[in-house]
Short mmCIF file of C-alpha atoms in Angstrom, two decimals:
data_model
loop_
_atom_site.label_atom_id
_atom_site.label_comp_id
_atom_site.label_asym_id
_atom_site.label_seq_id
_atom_site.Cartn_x
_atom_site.Cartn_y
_atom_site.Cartn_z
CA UNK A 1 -38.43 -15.61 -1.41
CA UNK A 2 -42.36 -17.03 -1.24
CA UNK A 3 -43.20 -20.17 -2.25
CA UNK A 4 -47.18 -20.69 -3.53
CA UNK A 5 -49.17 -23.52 -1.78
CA UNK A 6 -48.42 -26.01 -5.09
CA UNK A 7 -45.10 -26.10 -4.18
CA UNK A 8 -43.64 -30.01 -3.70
CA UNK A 9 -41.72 -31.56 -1.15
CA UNK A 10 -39.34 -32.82 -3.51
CA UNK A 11 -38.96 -29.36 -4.99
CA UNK A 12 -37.64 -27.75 -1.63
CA UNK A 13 -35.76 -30.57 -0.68
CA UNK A 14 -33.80 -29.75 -4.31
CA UNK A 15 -33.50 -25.97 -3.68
CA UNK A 16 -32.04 -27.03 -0.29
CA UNK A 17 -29.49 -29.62 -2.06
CA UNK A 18 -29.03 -26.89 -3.79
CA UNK A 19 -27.57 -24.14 -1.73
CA UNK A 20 -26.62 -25.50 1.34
CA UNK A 21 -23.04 -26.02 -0.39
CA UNK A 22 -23.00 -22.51 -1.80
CA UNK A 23 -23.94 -21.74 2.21
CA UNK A 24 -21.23 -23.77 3.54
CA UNK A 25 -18.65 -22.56 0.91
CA UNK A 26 -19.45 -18.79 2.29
CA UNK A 27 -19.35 -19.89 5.89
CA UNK A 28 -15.69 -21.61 5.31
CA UNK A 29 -14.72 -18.28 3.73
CA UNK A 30 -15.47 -16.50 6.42
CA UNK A 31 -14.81 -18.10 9.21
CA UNK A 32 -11.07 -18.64 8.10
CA UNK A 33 -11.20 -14.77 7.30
CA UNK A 34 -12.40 -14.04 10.22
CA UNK A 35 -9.87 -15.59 12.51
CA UNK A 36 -6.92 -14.59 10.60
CA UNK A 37 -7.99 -10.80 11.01
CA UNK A 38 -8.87 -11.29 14.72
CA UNK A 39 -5.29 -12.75 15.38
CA UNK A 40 -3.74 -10.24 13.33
CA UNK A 41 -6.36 -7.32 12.86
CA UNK A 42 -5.30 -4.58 9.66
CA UNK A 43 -5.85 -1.24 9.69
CA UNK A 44 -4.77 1.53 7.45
CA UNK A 45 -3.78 4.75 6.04
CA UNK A 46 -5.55 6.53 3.34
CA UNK A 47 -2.33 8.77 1.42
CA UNK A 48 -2.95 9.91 -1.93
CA UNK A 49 -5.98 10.54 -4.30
CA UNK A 50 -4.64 10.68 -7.88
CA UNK A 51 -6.25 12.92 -10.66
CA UNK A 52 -4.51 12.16 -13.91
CA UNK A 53 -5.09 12.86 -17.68
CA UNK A 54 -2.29 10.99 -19.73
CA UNK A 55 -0.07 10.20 -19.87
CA UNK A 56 0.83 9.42 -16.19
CA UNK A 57 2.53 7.34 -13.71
CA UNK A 58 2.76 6.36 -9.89
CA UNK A 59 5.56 5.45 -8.63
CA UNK A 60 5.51 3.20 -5.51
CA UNK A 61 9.13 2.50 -3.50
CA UNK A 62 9.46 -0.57 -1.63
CA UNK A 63 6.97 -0.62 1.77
CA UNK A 64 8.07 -1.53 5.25
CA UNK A 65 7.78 -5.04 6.62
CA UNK A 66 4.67 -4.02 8.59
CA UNK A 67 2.57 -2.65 4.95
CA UNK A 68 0.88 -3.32 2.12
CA UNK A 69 0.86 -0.67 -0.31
CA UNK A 70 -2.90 0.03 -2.25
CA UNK A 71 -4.39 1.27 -5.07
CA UNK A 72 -7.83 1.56 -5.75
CA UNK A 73 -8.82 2.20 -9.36
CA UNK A 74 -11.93 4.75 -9.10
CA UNK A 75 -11.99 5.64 -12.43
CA UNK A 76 -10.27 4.80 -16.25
CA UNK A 77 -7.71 1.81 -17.26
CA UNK A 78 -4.34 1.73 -15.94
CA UNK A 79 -1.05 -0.41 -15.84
CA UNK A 80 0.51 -2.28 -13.26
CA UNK A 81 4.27 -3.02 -13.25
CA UNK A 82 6.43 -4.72 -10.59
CA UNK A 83 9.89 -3.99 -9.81
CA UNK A 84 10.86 -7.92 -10.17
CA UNK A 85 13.00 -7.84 -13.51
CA UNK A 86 10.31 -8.93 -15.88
CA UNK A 87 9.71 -12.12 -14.24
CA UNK A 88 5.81 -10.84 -13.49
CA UNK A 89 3.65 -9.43 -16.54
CA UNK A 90 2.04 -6.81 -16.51
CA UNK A 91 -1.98 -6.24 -14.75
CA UNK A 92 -4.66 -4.32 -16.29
CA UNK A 93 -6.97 -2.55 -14.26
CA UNK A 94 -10.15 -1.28 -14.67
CA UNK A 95 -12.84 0.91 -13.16
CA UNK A 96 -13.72 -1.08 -9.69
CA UNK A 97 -10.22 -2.83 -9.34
CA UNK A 98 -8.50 -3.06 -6.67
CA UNK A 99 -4.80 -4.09 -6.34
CA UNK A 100 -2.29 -4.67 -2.71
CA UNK A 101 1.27 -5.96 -2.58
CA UNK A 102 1.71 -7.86 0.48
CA UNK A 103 5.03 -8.82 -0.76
CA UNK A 104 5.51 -4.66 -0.25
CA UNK A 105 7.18 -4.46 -3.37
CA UNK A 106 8.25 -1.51 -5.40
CA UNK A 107 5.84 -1.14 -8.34
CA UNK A 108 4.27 1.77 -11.17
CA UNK A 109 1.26 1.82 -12.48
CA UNK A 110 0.50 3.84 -15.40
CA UNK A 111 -1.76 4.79 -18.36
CA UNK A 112 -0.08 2.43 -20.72
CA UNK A 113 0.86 4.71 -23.37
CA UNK A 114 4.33 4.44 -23.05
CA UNK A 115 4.78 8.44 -23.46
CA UNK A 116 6.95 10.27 -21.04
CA UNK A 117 4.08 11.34 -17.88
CA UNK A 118 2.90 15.04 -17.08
CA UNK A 119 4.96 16.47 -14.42
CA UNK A 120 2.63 15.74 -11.04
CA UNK A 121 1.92 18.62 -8.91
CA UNK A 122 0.91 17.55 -5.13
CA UNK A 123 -1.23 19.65 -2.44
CA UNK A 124 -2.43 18.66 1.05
CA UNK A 125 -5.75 19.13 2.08
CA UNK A 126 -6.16 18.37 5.47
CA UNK A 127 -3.62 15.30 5.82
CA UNK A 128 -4.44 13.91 2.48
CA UNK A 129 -2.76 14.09 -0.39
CA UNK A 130 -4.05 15.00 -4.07
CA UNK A 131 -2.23 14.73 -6.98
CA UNK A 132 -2.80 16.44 -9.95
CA UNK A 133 -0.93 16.56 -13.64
CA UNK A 134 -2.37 19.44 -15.29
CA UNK A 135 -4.55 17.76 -17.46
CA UNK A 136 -8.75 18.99 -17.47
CA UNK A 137 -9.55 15.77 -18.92
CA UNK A 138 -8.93 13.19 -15.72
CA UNK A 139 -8.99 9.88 -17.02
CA UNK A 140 -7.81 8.06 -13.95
CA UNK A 141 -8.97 8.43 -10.49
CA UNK A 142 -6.81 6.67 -8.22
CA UNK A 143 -6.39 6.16 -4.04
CA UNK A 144 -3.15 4.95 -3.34
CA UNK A 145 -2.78 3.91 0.64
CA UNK A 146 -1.33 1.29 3.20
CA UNK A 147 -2.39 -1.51 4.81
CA UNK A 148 -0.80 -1.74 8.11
CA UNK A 149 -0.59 -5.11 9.85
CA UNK A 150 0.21 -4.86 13.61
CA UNK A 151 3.36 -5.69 15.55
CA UNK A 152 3.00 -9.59 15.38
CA UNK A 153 5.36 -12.00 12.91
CA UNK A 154 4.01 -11.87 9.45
CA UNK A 155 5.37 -15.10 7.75
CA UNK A 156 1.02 -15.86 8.07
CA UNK A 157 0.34 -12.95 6.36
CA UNK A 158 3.52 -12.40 3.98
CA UNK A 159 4.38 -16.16 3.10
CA UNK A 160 0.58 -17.37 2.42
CA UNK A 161 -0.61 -14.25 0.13
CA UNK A 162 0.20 -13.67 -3.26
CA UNK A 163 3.22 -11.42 -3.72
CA UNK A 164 0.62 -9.04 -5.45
CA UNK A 165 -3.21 -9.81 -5.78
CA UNK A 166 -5.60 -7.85 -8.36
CA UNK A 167 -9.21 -7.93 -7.07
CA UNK A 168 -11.91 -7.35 -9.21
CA UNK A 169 -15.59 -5.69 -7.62
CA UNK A 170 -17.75 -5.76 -10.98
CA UNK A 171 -18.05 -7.94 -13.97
CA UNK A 172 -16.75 -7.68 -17.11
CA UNK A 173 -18.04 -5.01 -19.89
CA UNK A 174 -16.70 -1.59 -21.56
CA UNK A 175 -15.45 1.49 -19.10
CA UNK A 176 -18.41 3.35 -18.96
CA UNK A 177 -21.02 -0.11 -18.12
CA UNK A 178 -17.97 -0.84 -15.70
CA UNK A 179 -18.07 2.63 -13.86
CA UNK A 180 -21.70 3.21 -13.61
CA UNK A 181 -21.41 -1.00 -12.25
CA UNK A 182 -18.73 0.10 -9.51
CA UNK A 183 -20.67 2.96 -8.80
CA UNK A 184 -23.47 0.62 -7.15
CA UNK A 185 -20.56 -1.80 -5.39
CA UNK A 186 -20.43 -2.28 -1.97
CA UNK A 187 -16.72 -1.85 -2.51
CA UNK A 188 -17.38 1.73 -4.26
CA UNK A 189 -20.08 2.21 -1.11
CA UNK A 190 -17.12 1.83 1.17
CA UNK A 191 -14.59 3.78 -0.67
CA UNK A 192 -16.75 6.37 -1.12
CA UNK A 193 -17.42 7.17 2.65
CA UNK A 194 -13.44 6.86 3.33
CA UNK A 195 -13.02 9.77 0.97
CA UNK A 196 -15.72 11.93 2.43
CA UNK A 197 -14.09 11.43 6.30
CA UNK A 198 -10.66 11.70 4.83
CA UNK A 199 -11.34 15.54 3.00
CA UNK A 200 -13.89 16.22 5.82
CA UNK A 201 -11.74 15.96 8.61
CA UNK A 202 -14.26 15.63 11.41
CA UNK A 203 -13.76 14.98 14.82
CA UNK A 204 -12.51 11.08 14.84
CA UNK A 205 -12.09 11.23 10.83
CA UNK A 206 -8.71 9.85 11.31
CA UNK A 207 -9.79 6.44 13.20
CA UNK A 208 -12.78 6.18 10.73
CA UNK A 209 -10.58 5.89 7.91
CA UNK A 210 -7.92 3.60 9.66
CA UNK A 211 -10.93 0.78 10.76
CA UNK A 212 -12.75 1.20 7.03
CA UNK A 213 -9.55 0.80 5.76
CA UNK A 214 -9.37 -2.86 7.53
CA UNK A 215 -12.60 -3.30 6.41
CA UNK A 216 -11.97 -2.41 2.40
CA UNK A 217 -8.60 -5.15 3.03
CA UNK A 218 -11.12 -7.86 4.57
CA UNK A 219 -13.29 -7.12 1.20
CA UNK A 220 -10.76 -7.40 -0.80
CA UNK A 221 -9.29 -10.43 0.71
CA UNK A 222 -13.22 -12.14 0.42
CA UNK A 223 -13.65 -11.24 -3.00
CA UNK A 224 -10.49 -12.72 -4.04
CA UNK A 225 -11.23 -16.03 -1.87
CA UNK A 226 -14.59 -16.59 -3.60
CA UNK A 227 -13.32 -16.96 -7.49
CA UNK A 228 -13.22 -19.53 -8.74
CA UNK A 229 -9.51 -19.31 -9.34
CA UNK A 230 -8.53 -18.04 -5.82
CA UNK A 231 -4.38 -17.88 -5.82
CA UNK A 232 -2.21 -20.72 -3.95
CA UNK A 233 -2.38 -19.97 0.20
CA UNK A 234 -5.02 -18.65 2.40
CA UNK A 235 -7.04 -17.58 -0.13
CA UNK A 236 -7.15 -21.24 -1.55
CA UNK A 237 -7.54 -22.48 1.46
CA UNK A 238 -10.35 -20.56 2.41
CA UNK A 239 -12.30 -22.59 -0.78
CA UNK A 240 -11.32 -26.22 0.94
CA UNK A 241 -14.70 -26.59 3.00
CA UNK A 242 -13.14 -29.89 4.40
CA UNK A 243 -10.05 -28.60 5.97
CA UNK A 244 -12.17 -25.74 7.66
CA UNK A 245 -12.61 -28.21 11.50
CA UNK A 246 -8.58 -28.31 11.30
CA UNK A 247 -8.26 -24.37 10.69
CA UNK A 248 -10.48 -23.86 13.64
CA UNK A 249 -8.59 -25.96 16.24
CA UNK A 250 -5.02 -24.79 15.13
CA UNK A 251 -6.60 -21.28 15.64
CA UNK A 252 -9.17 -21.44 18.40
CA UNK A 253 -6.96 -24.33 20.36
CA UNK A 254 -3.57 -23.75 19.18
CA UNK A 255 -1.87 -24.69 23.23
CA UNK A 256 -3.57 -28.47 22.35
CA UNK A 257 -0.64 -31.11 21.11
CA UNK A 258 -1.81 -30.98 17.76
CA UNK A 259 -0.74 -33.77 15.18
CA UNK A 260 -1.21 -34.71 11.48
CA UNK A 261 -3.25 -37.49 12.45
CA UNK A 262 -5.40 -35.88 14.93
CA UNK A 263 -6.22 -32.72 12.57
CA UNK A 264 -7.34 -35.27 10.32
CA UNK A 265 -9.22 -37.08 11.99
CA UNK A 266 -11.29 -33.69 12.84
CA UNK A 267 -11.95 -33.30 9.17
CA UNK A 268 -12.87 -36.89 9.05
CA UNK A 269 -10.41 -37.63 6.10
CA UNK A 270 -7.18 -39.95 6.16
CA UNK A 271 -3.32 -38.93 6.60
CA UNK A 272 -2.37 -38.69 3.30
CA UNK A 273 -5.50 -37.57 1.48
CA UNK A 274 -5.71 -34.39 4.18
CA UNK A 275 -2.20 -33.85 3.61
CA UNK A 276 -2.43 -33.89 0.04
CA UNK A 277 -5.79 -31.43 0.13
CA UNK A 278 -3.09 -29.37 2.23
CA UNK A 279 -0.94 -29.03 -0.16
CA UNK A 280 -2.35 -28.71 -3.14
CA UNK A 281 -4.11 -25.66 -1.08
CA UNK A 282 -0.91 -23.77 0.22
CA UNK A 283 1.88 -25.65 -0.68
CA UNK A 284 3.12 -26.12 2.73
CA UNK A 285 2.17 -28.91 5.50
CA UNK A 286 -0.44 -28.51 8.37
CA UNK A 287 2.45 -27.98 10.89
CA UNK A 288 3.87 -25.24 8.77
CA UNK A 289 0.75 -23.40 9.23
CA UNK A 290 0.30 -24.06 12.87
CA UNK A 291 3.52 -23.01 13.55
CA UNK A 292 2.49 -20.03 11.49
CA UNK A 293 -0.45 -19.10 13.55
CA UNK A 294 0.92 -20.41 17.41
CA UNK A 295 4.44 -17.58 16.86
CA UNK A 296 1.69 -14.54 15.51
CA UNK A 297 0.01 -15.32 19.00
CA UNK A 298 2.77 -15.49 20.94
CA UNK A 299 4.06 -12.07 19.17
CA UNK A 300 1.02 -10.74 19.92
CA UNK A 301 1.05 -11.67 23.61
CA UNK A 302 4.52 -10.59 24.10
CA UNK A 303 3.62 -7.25 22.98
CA UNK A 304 0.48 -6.84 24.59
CA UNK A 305 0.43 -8.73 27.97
CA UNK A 306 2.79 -9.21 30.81
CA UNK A 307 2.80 -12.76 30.46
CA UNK A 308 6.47 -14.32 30.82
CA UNK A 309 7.94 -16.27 28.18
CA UNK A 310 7.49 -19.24 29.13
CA UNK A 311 4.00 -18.33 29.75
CA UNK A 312 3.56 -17.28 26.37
CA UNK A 313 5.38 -20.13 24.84
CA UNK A 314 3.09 -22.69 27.54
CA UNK A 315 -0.19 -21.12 25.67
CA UNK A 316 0.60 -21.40 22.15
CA UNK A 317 1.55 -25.29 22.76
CA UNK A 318 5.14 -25.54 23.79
CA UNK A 319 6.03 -27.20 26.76
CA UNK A 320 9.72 -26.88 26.45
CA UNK A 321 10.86 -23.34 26.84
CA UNK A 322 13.71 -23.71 25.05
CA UNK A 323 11.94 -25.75 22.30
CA UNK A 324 9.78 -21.87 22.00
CA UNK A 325 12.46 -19.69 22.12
CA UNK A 326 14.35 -21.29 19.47
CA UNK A 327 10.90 -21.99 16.87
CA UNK A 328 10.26 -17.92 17.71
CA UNK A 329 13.71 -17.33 16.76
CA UNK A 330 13.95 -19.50 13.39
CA UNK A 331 10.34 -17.75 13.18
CA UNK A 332 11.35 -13.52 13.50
CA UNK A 333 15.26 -14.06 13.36
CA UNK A 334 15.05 -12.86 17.36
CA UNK A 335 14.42 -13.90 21.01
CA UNK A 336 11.18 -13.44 22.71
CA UNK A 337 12.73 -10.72 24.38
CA UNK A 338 14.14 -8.76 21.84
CA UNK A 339 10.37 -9.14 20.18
CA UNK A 340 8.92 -7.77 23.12
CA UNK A 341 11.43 -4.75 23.68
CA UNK A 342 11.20 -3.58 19.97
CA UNK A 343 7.14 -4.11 20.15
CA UNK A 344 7.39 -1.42 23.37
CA UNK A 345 9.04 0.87 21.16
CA UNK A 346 7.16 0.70 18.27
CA UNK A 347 4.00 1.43 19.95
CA UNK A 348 5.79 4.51 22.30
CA UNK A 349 6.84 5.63 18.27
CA UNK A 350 3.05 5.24 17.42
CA UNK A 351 1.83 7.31 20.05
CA UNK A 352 3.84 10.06 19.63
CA UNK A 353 3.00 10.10 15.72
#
């Protein structure tokens, strides 16, 4: 942006007041984003591209404790249905639209038309998926994938995200203003180069997709944290530029004897009013969150380092052993050790896959 020569001092000085809080709102964002994915970094699978004229459906069983199931909406409207009972309504999705379950629950989505779908014929083209229903007219496009969160505890991840979180990457206007919008996304940018490495199959196609898939989940998680009506938990959180100085020492210093007062303090703010902007964030305390963030390290050290136990439970801010094992047990419902033996042979099962 140039400014001509006739250009105040007081007018600057009010274009600075002006975005230096948008600036520091975006900073927040990220910086929380950024050290939850470094603690517990996502990458992905892409499975299924989805070709459907109605009526259709998808049908989506319940994930494993270490996914979130996707679905990107490419092209066309669609449905989204949980399998809760009725006690969530319905989503509508449009062109641009993403939607992840990090609750991992079983789900549909579908055209909406409440007719009985096209039978779905499936063929693999190398290691992808695409699903077809006999119909020339294709009025959905879908890709349907996993997140895949690595072998740490995920009550930070799973107890702090919404159950199921619809992300939206244009504005609002009819399908075809909407698909030639999410054509020029960043979002649709991204999505489009996973599908050319996942139907090219180049040499190293298969990590490409996995780290753009982390990338299109650490989109999709800053999209959602900058509306204006971001859902109760990190994403909330995220928005609360005061609390950021307490994020950053539970997660850059989590070994330091950290209390309610203290974390306070850092965000210059009294006990009750911090605790209050706390929970009206997350609905859970400062501790809660700590604790959160001190047993993903220490399941992340136990799988990845040699460290002993005690070690382990020494740098994440227990000085008690015992005190450790038990908070890592409440935490994963087993010992350190157990953690660390079933880590080994997850990632032997990995590397054989």
């Amino acid at each position: 942006m140039s400014y001509g020569m006739g250009v105040s001092v007081g007018m600057c000085g009010e274009f600075f007041n002006a975005i230096i809080p948008q600036l520091h709102a975006q900073t927040s964002h990220m910086e929380l984003l950024d050290r939850l994915l470094s603690l517990m970094p996502v990458t992905g699978r892409l499975d299924v591209r989805c070709h459907f004229g109605s009526p259709w459906r998808i049908d989506q069983p319940e994930s494993t404790e270490w996914e979130f199931p996707y679905h990107v909406l490419l092209r066309g409207e669609a449905v989204v249905e949980s399998d809760t009972g009725g006690s969530e309504p319905a989503l509508r999705m449009r062109a641009g639209d993403i939607v992840l379950f990090p609750s991992g629950s079983a789900h549909r989505l579908h055209d909406g038309s409440g007719d009985s779908p096209r039978a779905t014929r499936k063929r693999d083209k190398d290691g992808l998926t695409i699903a077809t229903n006999g119909s020339a007219r294709g009025d959905a496009d879908v890709l349907c994938g996993r997140f895949v969160l690595p072998a740490v505890p995920q009550q930070l991840m799973r107890d702090h995200l919404p159950g199921r979180l619809l992300v939206s990457s244009v504005s609002e206007g009819d399908v075809q203003t909407r698909d030639a919008a999410f054509a020029a996304t960043r979002l649709a940018r991204l999505i489009e180069l996973m599908r050319e490495e996942a139907f090219e199959q180049r040499p190293g196609s298969a990590t490409v997709v996995n780290q753009l898939s982390g990338a299109l989940f650490a989109l999709t998680l800053r999209c959602a944290s900058e509306t204006d009506q971001a859902p109760r938990g990190l994403l909330a959180l995220a928005q609360r530029q005061r609390l950021q100085p307490a994020l950053a020492a539970m997660f850059d210093e989590p070994e330091k004897p950290w209390t309610l007062p203290k974390l306070a303090e850092l965000c210059h703010m009294s006990r009750a009013t911090f605790a209050r902007h706390f929970e009206e964030a997350i609905n859970r305390s400062a501790s809660d969150v700590l604790t959160d963030i001190r047993m993903a390290l220490a399941g992340r050290k136990l799988a990845q380092t040699g460290m002993s136990v005690a070690e382990i439970g020494e740098a994440v801010g227990y000085q008690s052993d015992a005190a450790f094992q038990r908070m890592f047990k409440r935490q994963t419902g087993m010992t350190p050790a157990k953690w660390r033996a079933r880590s080994s042979s997850i990632g032997a099962s990995e590397d054989r896959s």
